[in-house]
PDB file of C-alpha atoms in Angstrom:
ATOM      1  CA  MET G 122       0.000   0.000   0.000  1.00 94.00           C
ATOM      2  CA  LEU G 123       1.570   3.275  -1.122  1.00 97.00           C
ATOM      3  CA  VAL G 124       1.502   6.061   1.484  1.00 98.00           C
ATOM      4  CA  ILE G 125       1.575   9.470  -0.214  1.00 98.00           C
ATOM      5  CA  GLY G 126       2.455  12.742   1.484  1.00 98.00           C
ATOM      6  CA  HIS G 127      -0.552  15.019   0.899  1.00 98.00           C
ATOM      7  CA  ARG G 128       0.768  18.424  -0.201  1.00 98.00           C
ATOM      8  CA  GLY G 129       3.986  17.294   1.424  1.00 98.00           C
ATOM      9  CA  CYS G 130       2.906  17.293   5.058  1.00 98.00           C
ATOM     10  CA  HIS G 131       0.871  19.280   7.563  1.00 97.00           C
ATOM     11  CA  TYR G 132       2.807  18.993  10.802  1.00 97.00           C
ATOM     12  CA  ARG G 133       2.986  21.933  13.155  1.00 96.00           C
ATOM     13  CA  GLY G 134       5.713  24.208  11.884  1.00 97.00           C
ATOM     14  CA  TYR G 135       5.206  23.195   8.250  1.00 98.00           C
ATOM     15  CA  ASN G 136       3.018  24.812   5.626  1.00 98.00           C
ATOM     16  CA  GLN G 137       1.581  22.535   2.954  1.00 98.00           C
ATOM     17  CA  ASN G 138       2.602  22.793  -0.688  1.00 98.00           C
ATOM     18  CA  THR G 139       5.981  24.271   0.202  1.00 98.00           C
ATOM     19  CA  ILE G 140       9.538  23.159  -0.413  1.00 98.00           C
ATOM     20  CA  ARG G 141      10.066  22.635   3.332  1.00 98.00           C
ATOM     21  CA  ALA G 142       6.991  20.407   3.532  1.00 98.00           C
ATOM     22  CA  PHE G 143       8.184  18.323   0.598  1.00 98.00           C
ATOM     23  CA  LYS G 144      11.672  17.978   2.052  1.00 98.00           C
ATOM     24  CA  LYS G 145      10.172  16.922   5.386  1.00 98.00           C
ATOM     25  CA  ALA G 146       8.078  14.173   3.794  1.00 97.00           C
ATOM     26  CA  ILE G 147      11.051  12.924   1.798  1.00 97.00           C
ATOM     27  CA  SER G 148      13.296  12.955   4.879  1.00 97.00           C
ATOM     28  CA  GLU G 149      10.771  10.738   6.655  1.00 97.00           C
ATOM     29  CA  GLY G 150      10.979   8.206   3.847  1.00 96.00           C
ATOM     30  CA  ALA G 151       7.947   9.081   1.736  1.00 97.00           C
ATOM     31  CA  LYS G 152       8.076   7.268  -1.592  1.00 97.00           C
ATOM     32  CA  ALA G 153       5.621   9.741  -3.109  1.00 98.00           C
ATOM     33  CA  PHE G 154       4.186  13.146  -2.380  1.00 98.00           C
ATOM     34  CA  GLU G 155       1.312  15.084  -3.891  1.00 98.00           C
ATOM     35  CA  PHE G 156       0.906  18.756  -4.708  1.00 98.00           C
ATOM     36  CA  ASP G 157      -1.189  21.115  -6.820  1.00 98.00           C
ATOM     37  CA  VAL G 158      -0.313  23.400  -9.706  1.00 98.00           C
ATOM     38  CA  GLN G 159      -2.103  26.492 -11.027  1.00 98.00           C
ATOM     39  CA  LEU G 160      -1.418  29.160 -13.612  1.00 98.00           C
ATOM     40  CA  THR G 161      -0.983  32.800 -12.680  1.00 98.00           C
ATOM     41  CA  LYS G 162      -2.334  35.706 -14.721  1.00 98.00           C
ATOM     42  CA  ASP G 163       0.980  35.873 -16.581  1.00 98.00           C
ATOM     43  CA  LYS G 164       0.888  32.090 -17.222  1.00 98.00           C
ATOM     44  CA  LYS G 165       3.494  31.018 -14.696  1.00 98.00           C
ATOM     45  CA  MET G 166       3.035  27.708 -12.888  1.00 98.00           C
ATOM     46  CA  VAL G 167       2.846  27.902  -9.105  1.00 98.00           C
ATOM     47  CA  VAL G 168       2.214  25.258  -6.474  1.00 98.00           C
ATOM     48  CA  VAL G 169      -0.869  26.164  -4.470  1.00 98.00           C
ATOM     49  CA  HIS G 170      -4.103  24.306  -3.735  1.00 97.00           C
ATOM     50  CA  ASN G 171      -7.145  26.591  -3.445  1.00 96.00           C
ATOM     51  CA  LEU G 172      -8.037  28.778  -6.391  1.00 96.00           C
ATOM     52  CA  ASN G 173      -8.648  31.551  -3.850  1.00 96.00           C
ATOM     53  CA  LEU G 174      -5.503  32.519  -1.978  1.00 97.00           C
ATOM     54  CA  SER G 175      -7.217  33.621   1.237  1.00 96.00           C
ATOM     55  CA  LYS G 176      -7.171  30.226   2.997  1.00 93.00           C
ATOM     56  CA  VAL G 177      -3.785  29.022   1.793  1.00 97.00           C
ATOM     57  CA  SER G 178      -1.581  32.125   1.939  1.00 98.00           C
ATOM     58  CA  THR G 179      -1.217  35.604   3.326  1.00 98.00           C
ATOM     59  CA  GLY G 180      -2.941  36.962   0.217  1.00 98.00           C
ATOM     60  CA  THR G 181      -6.474  37.225  -1.125  1.00 97.00           C
ATOM     61  CA  GLY G 182      -8.118  36.824  -4.505  1.00 97.00           C
ATOM     62  CA  LEU G 183      -7.785  34.229  -7.240  1.00 96.00           C
ATOM     63  CA  VAL G 184      -4.425  32.833  -8.289  1.00 98.00           C
ATOM     64  CA  ARG G 185      -5.320  33.255 -11.963  1.00 97.00           C
ATOM     65  CA  GLU G 186      -5.891  36.991 -11.410  1.00 98.00           C
ATOM     66  CA  LYS G 187      -2.434  37.579  -9.884  1.00 98.00           C
ATOM     67  CA  ASN G 188       0.859  37.801 -11.724  1.00 98.00           C
ATOM     68  CA  LEU G 189       3.898  35.898 -10.519  1.00 98.00           C
ATOM     69  CA  GLU G 190       5.452  38.920  -8.828  1.00 98.00           C
ATOM     70  CA  GLU G 191       2.332  39.320  -6.681  1.00 98.00           C
ATOM     71  CA  ILE G 192       2.250  35.618  -5.819  1.00 98.00           C
ATOM     72  CA  ARG G 193       5.917  35.527  -4.874  1.00 97.00           C
ATOM     73  CA  ALA G 194       5.410  38.428  -2.474  1.00 98.00           C
ATOM     74  CA  LEU G 195       3.074  36.254  -0.391  1.00 98.00           C
ATOM     75  CA  TYR G 196       3.749  33.588   2.193  1.00 98.00           C
ATOM     76  CA  ALA G 197       2.206  30.145   1.865  1.00 98.00           C
ATOM     77  CA  GLY G 198      -0.103  28.911   4.606  1.00 98.00           C
ATOM     78  CA  LYS G 199       0.241  30.550   8.023  1.00 97.00           C
ATOM     79  CA  THR G 200       3.294  32.509   9.075  1.00 98.00           C
ATOM     80  CA  GLU G 201       3.153  30.968  12.563  1.00 98.00           C
ATOM     81  CA  ASP G 202       4.158  27.721  10.837  1.00 98.00           C
ATOM     82  CA  GLY G 203       6.988  29.378   8.926  1.00 98.00           C
ATOM     83  CA  PHE G 204       7.767  32.005   6.346  1.00 98.00           C
ATOM     84  CA  ASP G 205       7.502  29.927   3.171  1.00 98.00           C
ATOM     85  CA  ARG G 206       7.131  31.346  -0.305  1.00 98.00           C
ATOM     86  CA  ILE G 207       4.698  29.749  -2.737  1.00 98.00           C
ATOM     87  CA  PRO G 208       6.936  27.600  -4.969  1.00 98.00           C
ATOM     88  CA  LEU G 209       7.209  27.569  -8.714  1.00 98.00           C
ATOM     89  CA  LEU G 210       6.510  24.197 -10.284  1.00 98.00           C
ATOM     90  CA  SER G 211      10.059  24.210 -11.648  1.00 98.00           C
ATOM     91  CA  GLU G 212      11.428  24.561  -8.099  1.00 98.00           C
ATOM     92  CA  VAL G 213       9.600  21.412  -7.022  1.00 98.00           C
ATOM     93  CA  PHE G 214      10.890  19.540 -10.061  1.00 98.00           C
ATOM     94  CA  ASP G 215      14.417  20.756  -9.300  1.00 98.00           C
ATOM     95  CA  LEU G 216      14.054  19.430  -5.748  1.00 98.00           C
ATOM     96  CA  CYS G 217      13.016  16.003  -7.014  1.00 98.00           C
ATOM     97  CA  ALA G 218      15.756  15.985  -9.641  1.00 98.00           C
ATOM     98  CA  SER G 219      18.353  16.607  -6.919  1.00 98.00           C
ATOM     99  CA  TYR G 220      17.778  13.079  -5.580  1.00 97.00           C
ATOM    100  CA  GLU G 221      19.275  10.011  -7.162  1.00 97.00           C
ATOM    101  CA  LYS G 222      16.755   7.797  -8.912  1.00 96.00           C
ATOM    102  CA  LYS G 223      16.708   5.206  -6.123  1.00 95.00           C
ATOM    103  CA  ASP G 224      15.917   7.872  -3.519  1.00 95.00           C
ATOM    104  CA  ARG G 225      13.616  10.024  -5.606  1.00 97.00           C
ATOM    105  CA  PRO G 226       9.956  10.226  -4.527  1.00 97.00           C
ATOM    106  CA  ALA G 227       7.202   9.781  -7.078  1.00 98.00           C
ATOM    107  CA  ILE G 228       5.626  13.056  -8.145  1.00 98.00           C
ATOM    108  CA  HIS G 229       1.839  13.019  -7.777  1.00 98.00           C
ATOM    109  CA  LEU G 230       0.862  16.281  -9.435  1.00 98.00           C
ATOM    110  CA  GLU G 231      -2.730  17.562  -9.430  1.00 98.00           C
ATOM    111  CA  LEU G 232      -3.770  19.947 -12.184  1.00 98.00           C
ATOM    112  CA  LYS G 233      -5.949  22.787 -10.881  1.00 96.00           C
ATOM    113  CA  GLY G 234      -7.679  25.362 -13.028  1.00 86.00           C
ATOM    114  CA  ASP G 235      -7.850  25.878 -16.764  1.00 91.00           C
ATOM    115  CA  ASP G 236      -4.968  25.225 -19.169  1.00 95.00           C
ATOM    116  CA  THR G 237      -2.708  23.586 -16.601  1.00 98.00           C
ATOM    117  CA  GLY G 238      -2.518  20.313 -18.532  1.00 98.00           C
ATOM    118  CA  LYS G 239      -0.611  21.630 -21.533  1.00 98.00           C
ATOM    119  CA  ALA G 240       1.440  24.136 -19.538  1.00 98.00           C
ATOM    120  CA  ALA G 241       2.623  21.595 -16.958  1.00 98.00           C
ATOM    121  CA  GLY G 242       2.976  18.989 -19.687  1.00 98.00           C
ATOM    122  CA  THR G 243       5.386  21.196 -21.600  1.00 98.00           C
ATOM    123  CA  LEU G 244       7.583  21.715 -18.537  1.00 98.00           C
ATOM    124  CA  ILE G 245       7.496  18.007 -17.690  1.00 98.00           C
ATOM    125  CA  LYS G 246       8.626  17.169 -21.213  1.00 98.00           C
ATOM    126  CA  GLU G 247      11.559  19.571 -20.838  1.00 98.00           C
ATOM    127  CA  TYR G 248      12.697  17.836 -17.651  1.00 98.00           C
ATOM    128  CA  ILE G 249      12.309  14.392 -19.226  1.00 98.00           C
ATOM    129  CA  ASP G 250      14.060  15.355 -22.468  1.00 98.00           C
ATOM    130  CA  SER G 251      16.950  16.874 -20.507  1.00 98.00           C
ATOM    131  CA  GLY G 252      17.347  13.708 -18.447  1.00 98.00           C
ATOM    132  CA  LYS G 253      16.695  15.487 -15.149  1.00 98.00           C
ATOM    133  CA  LEU G 254      13.559  13.430 -14.448  1.00 98.00           C
ATOM    134  CA  ASP G 255      12.005  10.314 -15.963  1.00 98.00           C
ATOM    135  CA  LEU G 256       8.558   9.606 -17.352  1.00 98.00           C
ATOM    136  CA  ASP G 257       7.871   7.078 -14.602  1.00 98.00           C
ATOM    137  CA  ASP G 258       8.560   9.695 -11.922  1.00 98.00           C
ATOM    138  CA  TYR G 259       5.119  11.199 -12.566  1.00 98.00           C
ATOM    139  CA  LEU G 260       1.458  10.471 -11.913  1.00 98.00           C
ATOM    140  CA  ILE G 261      -0.764  13.345 -13.064  1.00 99.00           C
ATOM    141  CA  SER G 262      -4.259  13.726 -11.604  1.00 98.00           C
ATOM    142  CA  SER G 263      -7.174  16.098 -12.005  1.00 98.00           C
ATOM    143  CA  PHE G 264     -10.885  16.485 -11.395  1.00 98.00           C
ATOM    144  CA  SER G 265     -10.888  18.281 -14.760  1.00 97.00           C
ATOM    145  CA  TRP G 266     -10.356  15.295 -17.018  1.00 97.00           C
ATOM    146  CA  GLY G 267      -9.948  17.545 -20.034  1.00 97.00           C
ATOM    147  CA  GLU G 268      -6.735  18.841 -18.476  1.00 98.00           C
ATOM    148  CA  LEU G 269      -5.445  15.266 -18.415  1.00 98.00           C
ATOM    149  CA  GLU G 270      -6.121  15.065 -22.137  1.00 98.00           C
ATOM    150  CA  GLY G 271      -4.096  18.257 -22.567  1.00 98.00           C
ATOM    151  CA  MET G 272      -1.248  16.673 -20.599  1.00 98.00           C
ATOM    152  CA  ARG G 273      -1.381  13.590 -22.814  1.00 98.00           C
ATOM    153  CA  GLU G 274      -1.135  15.719 -25.948  1.00 98.00           C
ATOM    154  CA  ILE G 275       2.330  16.728 -24.772  1.00 98.00           C
ATOM    155  CA  ASN G 276       3.303  13.464 -23.034  1.00 98.00           C
ATOM    156  CA  PRO G 277       1.272  10.636 -24.589  1.00 98.00           C
ATOM    157  CA  LYS G 278       2.671   7.911 -22.322  1.00 98.00           C
ATOM    158  CA  ILE G 279       2.601   9.694 -18.975  1.00 98.00           C
ATOM    159  CA  GLN G 280       0.581   8.031 -16.218  1.00 98.00           C
ATOM    160  CA  ILE G 281      -2.670   9.766 -15.292  1.00 98.00           C
ATOM    161  CA  ALA G 282      -5.281   9.456 -12.550  1.00 98.00           C
ATOM    162  CA  LEU G 283      -8.916  10.535 -12.708  1.00 98.00           C
ATOM    163  CA  LEU G 284      -9.938  12.345  -9.533  1.00 98.00           C
ATOM    164  CA  ASP G 285     -13.562  12.069  -8.450  1.00 98.00           C
ATOM    165  CA  GLY G 286     -15.916  12.294  -5.491  1.00 96.00           C
ATOM    166  CA  SER G 287     -16.676  16.016  -5.666  1.00 95.00           C
ATOM    167  CA  ILE G 288     -19.824  18.001  -6.407  1.00 96.00           C
ATOM    168  CA  ARG G 289     -19.705  19.593  -9.835  1.00 94.00           C
ATOM    169  CA  ARG G 290     -20.571  23.260 -10.040  1.00 94.00           C
ATOM    170  CA  LYS G 291     -21.627  22.827 -13.674  1.00 92.00           C
ATOM    171  CA  THR G 292     -24.128  20.148 -12.648  1.00 90.00           C
ATOM    172  CA  LEU G 293     -25.900  22.487 -10.244  1.00 93.00           C
ATOM    173  CA  LEU G 294     -25.847  25.753 -12.189  1.00 93.00           C
ATOM    174  CA  PRO G 295     -28.586  24.888 -14.747  1.00 93.00           C
ATOM    175  CA  ASP G 296     -31.035  24.261 -11.890  1.00 92.00           C
ATOM    176  CA  LEU G 297     -29.852  27.227  -9.829  1.00 93.00           C
ATOM    177  CA  PRO G 298     -29.368  30.139 -12.221  1.00 87.00           C
ATOM    178  CA  GLY G 299     -27.887  33.135 -10.439  1.00 86.00           C
ATOM    179  CA  ARG G 300     -27.682  31.287  -7.137  1.00 87.00           C
ATOM    180  CA  ASP G 301     -24.097  30.061  -7.248  1.00 86.00           C
ATOM    181  CA  GLU G 302     -23.167  32.582  -4.542  1.00 89.00           C
ATOM    182  CA  LEU G 303     -24.680  30.011  -2.176  1.00 92.00           C
ATOM    183  CA  PHE G 304     -21.939  27.511  -2.897  1.00 95.00           C
ATOM    184  CA  SER G 305     -19.251  29.227  -0.843  1.00 92.00           C
ATOM    185  CA  LYS G 306     -21.641  29.216   2.126  1.00 94.00           C
ATOM    186  CA  ILE G 307     -22.565  25.531   2.020  1.00 95.00           C
ATOM    187  CA  PHE G 308     -19.584  23.740   0.434  1.00 96.00           C
ATOM    188  CA  ASN G 309     -15.870  23.453   0.907  1.00 94.00           C
ATOM    189  CA  TYR G 310     -14.133  25.019  -2.118  1.00 94.00           C
ATOM    190  CA  GLY G 311     -17.449  26.675  -2.965  1.00 93.00           C
ATOM    191  CA  GLU G 312     -15.790  29.095  -5.399  1.00 90.00           C
ATOM    192  CA  GLU G 313     -14.345  26.265  -7.476  1.00 95.00           C
ATOM    193  CA  ASN G 314     -15.697  23.938 -10.151  1.00 94.00           C
ATOM    194  CA  PHE G 315     -15.347  20.904  -7.877  1.00 96.00           C
ATOM    195  CA  MET G 316     -16.698  21.190  -4.335  1.00 96.00           C
ATOM    196  CA  LEU G 317     -17.104  19.033  -1.222  1.00 95.00           C
ATOM    197  CA  PRO G 318     -19.689  19.078   1.570  1.00 94.00           C
ATOM    198  CA  PHE G 319     -18.539  20.830   4.757  1.00 90.00           C
ATOM    199  CA  THR G 320     -18.990  17.562   6.652  1.00 91.00           C
ATOM    200  CA  THR G 321     -19.378  13.873   5.829  1.00 92.00           C
ATOM    201  CA  ASN G 322     -22.475  13.768   8.038  1.00 95.00           C
ATOM    202  CA  TYR G 323     -25.542  14.173   5.826  1.00 97.00           C
ATOM    203  CA  GLU G 324     -27.788  15.624   8.532  1.00 97.00           C
ATOM    204  CA  GLU G 325     -25.172  18.203   9.486  1.00 97.00           C
ATOM    205  CA  SER G 326     -24.708  19.151   5.839  1.00 96.00           C
ATOM    206  CA  CYS G 327     -28.467  19.567   5.485  1.00 97.00           C
ATOM    207  CA  ALA G 328     -28.518  21.816   8.549  1.00 97.00           C
ATOM    208  CA  VAL G 329     -25.936  24.077   6.872  1.00 96.00           C
ATOM    209  CA  ILE G 330     -28.114  24.247   3.757  1.00 96.00           C
ATOM    210  CA  ASP G 331     -31.284  24.980   5.762  1.00 96.00           C
ATOM    211  CA  LYS G 332     -29.504  27.832   7.512  1.00 96.00           C
ATOM    212  CA  GLU G 333     -28.591  29.509   4.221  1.00 95.00           C
ATOM    213  CA  VAL G 334     -31.513  28.555   1.934  1.00 95.00           C
ATOM    214  CA  THR G 335     -35.142  29.426   2.562  1.00 93.00           C
ATOM    215  CA  ASP G 336     -36.498  28.166  -0.781  1.00 94.00           C
ATOM    216  CA  THR G 337     -37.360  24.503  -0.151  1.00 96.00           C
ATOM    217  CA  SER G 338     -37.104  23.537  -3.823  1.00 95.00           C
ATOM    218  CA  ILE G 339     -33.557  24.901  -4.041  1.00 95.00           C
ATOM    219  CA  ALA G 340     -32.677  23.310  -0.722  1.00 96.00           C
ATOM    220  CA  LYS G 341     -33.842  19.939  -2.046  1.00 97.00           C
ATOM    221  CA  ILE G 342     -31.631  20.224  -5.141  1.00 96.00           C
ATOM    222  CA  LEU G 343     -28.628  20.973  -2.967  1.00 96.00           C
ATOM    223  CA  LYS G 344     -29.408  18.233  -0.450  1.00 97.00           C
ATOM    224  CA  ASP G 345     -29.845  15.673  -3.222  1.00 97.00           C
ATOM    225  CA  GLU G 346     -26.433  16.560  -4.610  1.00 96.00           C
ATOM    226  CA  VAL G 347     -24.834  16.319  -1.163  1.00 97.00           C
ATOM    227  CA  LYS G 348     -26.450  12.925  -0.658  1.00 97.00           C
ATOM    228  CA  LYS G 349     -25.111  11.790  -4.022  1.00 96.00           C
ATOM    229  CA  ALA G 350     -21.611  12.862  -3.046  1.00 96.00           C
ATOM    230  CA  LEU G 351     -21.714  11.294   0.410  1.00 96.00           C
ATOM    231  CA  THR G 352     -23.117   7.965  -0.796  1.00 95.00           C
ATOM    232  CA  GLY G 353     -20.617   7.506  -3.608  1.00 95.00           C
ATOM    233  CA  GLY G 354     -23.044   8.444  -6.347  1.00 95.00           C
ATOM    234  CA  TYR G 355     -20.266   9.652  -8.619  1.00 95.00           C
ATOM    235  CA  TYR G 356     -18.515   6.288  -8.491  1.00 97.00           C
ATOM    236  CA  ASN G 357     -20.169   4.500 -11.378  1.00 96.00           C
ATOM    237  CA  ASP G 358     -19.473   2.626 -14.596  1.00 96.00           C
ATOM    238  CA  THR G 359     -19.091   5.887 -16.504  1.00 96.00           C
ATOM    239  CA  LEU G 360     -16.119   6.833 -14.345  1.00 98.00           C
ATOM    240  CA  LEU G 361     -14.507   3.441 -14.824  1.00 98.00           C
ATOM    241  CA  GLU G 362     -15.214   3.322 -18.547  1.00 98.00           C
ATOM    242  CA  THR G 363     -13.747   6.806 -18.970  1.00 98.00           C
ATOM    243  CA  ALA G 364     -10.659   5.854 -16.993  1.00 98.00           C
ATOM    244  CA  VAL G 365     -10.126   2.747 -19.095  1.00 98.00           C
ATOM    245  CA  LYS G 366     -10.718   4.644 -22.336  1.00 98.00           C
ATOM    246  CA  MET G 367      -8.136   7.246 -21.270  1.00 98.00           C
ATOM    247  CA  ASN G 368      -5.713   4.458 -20.313  1.00 98.00           C
ATOM    248  CA  ALA G 369      -5.487   5.828 -16.785  1.00 98.00           C
ATOM    249  CA  PHE G 370      -3.227   4.298 -14.169  1.00 98.00           C
ATOM    250  CA  SER G 371      -5.606   4.939 -11.285  1.00 98.00           C
ATOM    251  CA  VAL G 372      -8.762   6.567 -10.025  1.00 98.00           C
ATOM    252  CA  ASN G 373      -8.247   8.781  -6.960  1.00 98.00           C
ATOM    253  CA  LEU G 374     -11.341   8.892  -4.763  1.00 98.00           C
ATOM    254  CA  TRP G 375     -12.649  10.300  -1.473  1.00 97.00           C
ATOM    255  CA  TYR G 376     -11.960   7.603   1.109  1.00 95.00           C
ATOM    256  CA  ASP G 377     -15.081   8.335   3.139  1.00 93.00           C
ATOM    257  CA  THR G 378     -17.492   7.781   0.251  1.00 95.00           C
ATOM    258  CA  VAL G 379     -15.987   4.895  -1.717  1.00 96.00           C
ATOM    259  CA  THR G 380     -17.014   1.268  -1.213  1.00 96.00           C
ATOM    260  CA  LYS G 381     -15.111  -2.006  -1.302  1.00 96.00           C
ATOM    261  CA  GLU G 382     -17.393  -3.174  -4.112  1.00 97.00           C
ATOM    262  CA  PHE G 383     -16.517  -0.226  -6.332  1.00 98.00           C
ATOM    263  CA  ILE G 384     -12.820  -0.649  -5.638  1.00 98.00           C
ATOM    264  CA  GLN G 385     -13.114  -4.280  -6.691  1.00 98.00           C
ATOM    265  CA  LYS G 386     -14.787  -3.203  -9.940  1.00 98.00           C
ATOM    266  CA  ALA G 387     -11.937  -0.770 -10.569  1.00 98.00           C
ATOM    267  CA  HIS G 388      -9.375  -3.498  -9.941  1.00 98.00           C
ATOM    268  CA  GLU G 389     -11.177  -5.811 -12.340  1.00 98.00           C
ATOM    269  CA  ARG G 390     -10.663  -3.162 -15.028  1.00 98.00           C
ATOM    270  CA  GLY G 391      -6.954  -2.963 -14.258  1.00 98.00           C
ATOM    271  CA  LEU G 392      -7.123   0.343 -12.383  1.00 98.00           C
ATOM    272  CA  LYS G 393      -5.346   1.201  -9.157  1.00 98.00           C
ATOM    273  CA  VAL G 394      -7.338   3.042  -6.487  1.00 98.00           C
ATOM    274  CA  PHE G 395      -5.790   5.752  -4.317  1.00 98.00           C
ATOM    275  CA  VAL G 396      -7.925   7.542  -1.715  1.00 98.00           C
ATOM    276  CA  TYR G 397      -7.736  11.021  -0.179  1.00 97.00           C
ATOM    277  CA  THR G 398      -7.121  12.304   2.549  1.00 97.00           C
ATOM    278  CA  VAL G 399      -6.712   9.878   5.484  1.00 97.00           C
ATOM    279  CA  ASN G 400      -5.413  10.995   8.884  1.00 97.00           C
ATOM    280  CA  LYS G 401      -7.433   9.248  11.615  1.00 96.00           C
ATOM    281  CA  GLU G 402      -6.446   5.860  13.014  1.00 96.00           C
ATOM    282  CA  GLU G 403      -9.922   4.365  12.634  1.00 95.00           C
ATOM    283  CA  ASP G 404      -9.892   5.344   8.969  1.00 96.00           C
ATOM    284  CA  LEU G 405      -6.435   3.871   8.457  1.00 96.00           C
ATOM    285  CA  ARG G 406      -7.769   0.533   9.686  1.00 95.00           C
ATOM    286  CA  ARG G 407     -10.645   0.727   7.211  1.00 94.00           C
ATOM    287  CA  LEU G 408      -8.246   1.094   4.280  1.00 93.00           C
ATOM    288  CA  VAL G 409      -7.123  -2.507   4.658  1.00 92.00           C
ATOM    289  CA  GLU G 410     -10.706  -3.722   4.486  1.00 93.00           C
ATOM    290  CA  LEU G 411     -11.311  -1.578   1.403  1.00 95.00           C
ATOM    291  CA  ASN G 412      -8.239  -3.050  -0.326  1.00 97.00           C
ATOM    292  CA  VAL G 413      -7.012   0.277  -1.673  1.00 98.00           C
ATOM    293  CA  ASP G 414      -3.650   0.539  -3.421  1.00 98.00           C
ATOM    294  CA  GLY G 415      -2.557   3.679  -1.626  1.00 98.00           C
ATOM    295  CA  PHE G 416      -3.696   6.716   0.286  1.00 98.00           C
ATOM    296  CA  PHE G 417      -2.859  10.389   0.760  1.00 98.00           C
ATOM    297  CA  THR G 418      -2.144  11.602   4.269  1.00 98.00           C
ATOM    298  CA  ASP G 419      -1.118  14.889   5.873  1.00 98.00           C
ATOM    299  CA  TYR G 420       1.025  13.029   8.414  1.00 98.00           C
ATOM    300  CA  TRP G 421       3.190  10.528   6.563  1.00 97.00           C
ATOM    301  CA  ALA G 422       5.416   9.324   9.401  1.00 97.00           C
ATOM    302  CA  ASN G 423       2.544   9.115  11.902  1.00 96.00           C
ATOM    303  CA  SER G 424       0.395   7.122   9.496  1.00 97.00           C
ATOM    304  CA  VAL G 425       3.188   4.694   8.592  1.00 97.00           C
ATOM    305  CA  ALA G 426       4.134   4.202  12.252  1.00 97.00           C
ATOM    306  CA  PHE G 427       0.543   3.377  13.202  1.00 97.00           C
ATOM    307  CA  MET G 428      -0.019   1.093  10.203  1.00 96.00           C
ATOM    308  CA  THR G 429       3.227  -0.733  10.934  1.00 96.00           C
ATOM    309  CA  LYS G 430       2.445  -1.132  14.644  1.00 96.00           C
ATOM    310  CA  GLU G 431      -1.004  -2.472  13.842  1.00 95.00           C
ATOM    311  CA  LYS G 432       0.467  -4.734  11.137  1.00 95.00           C
ATOM    312  CA  LEU G 433      -1.688  -3.087   8.501  1.00 94.00           C
ATOM    313  CA  LEU G 434       1.122  -2.440   6.025  1.00 89.00           C
TER     314      LEU G 434
END
C-alpha cells in the first residue's frame, strides 16, 4: 500500500505545498508526495491548492488573477508555521531531480484550473528530455479530465489518474441560475468547479443548507447533490469506462465515500485506487478492508508508524 504525502505534510511548523513540507516528507521516507499546480495571470506555474488565496496564503483573490510577482510576495499557509514562499513548479521539479533515482519520490501532481494540462505537460517534457527526471517519476491527476487530455497531448505515455468524489458546479448551475453565490456558504471550495460538503455527516450538511436557503425547492436540489456525493453516487461505470478509455493508471477517490465493491470493480478493469485524505487511526484501519492501493495523508510518518504497529502495512 503506497503512502503518499498530501501536499507534502501538515505537521505543526510546516506549511503545505511548500519546499520545506516536501523535504520533510522525503526525509521521513515518503516514496511519493502530492501537490497542486495552477497558472498565474501571466501564465506562470505555481504550487498552491485553493483557487482563492485567502485560505492558503497571506494573500487574497484568485491565483489566476495575480501575476507571478504578486504571488511571490506572499507567504504560503500561516506565518506561525513558517515564512515559506509559494513555490514555482520548476522549483519542485528541481528538488526532485536533486535526488538520485533510487531515492527520488514519485511526483503526484494535481492539475488545478484551466490550461494547466498543456502548460505543466510542456515543462514536464523539458525535464524528461533533458534527463533530469524520468517519465515514470510522474502520476498526473485532475478532477478536470480535459486537463489530463491536454497533458497527454504533450506526453502521450505519462501516467494519469482521474480524480472524483466532488460536487460539480456545472451540474448544479442549470437548476440554480444566479444562485451560485450560495456555494461558498454551504460547500468546501465553494468558489471552485469541484466542491465538497462541509462535513461527511448528511444531517449536518443539510442543517448548513437549511440555515442559508429558505427556498425549499432549491434546498432539495442541494441536499440531493450532497447525498449523491456522500453515498458515492459519482462512483459509477461511466467513471470506470472513462478511466479505461483514457488508459489511466488509477482513479483517486474520497476515502469516506468509496465502497469495497466499487474498488473491486476498478481493480477488475486494471485500475489502481488511491484515496484522499486519510489521517485518523480508525480510517487507516478501514483502508485494509477496502483493499485500496494507496492513500494520501497529511502526516506521513505518523500514518506509517501506526499502520506498521497495527500490522496493517
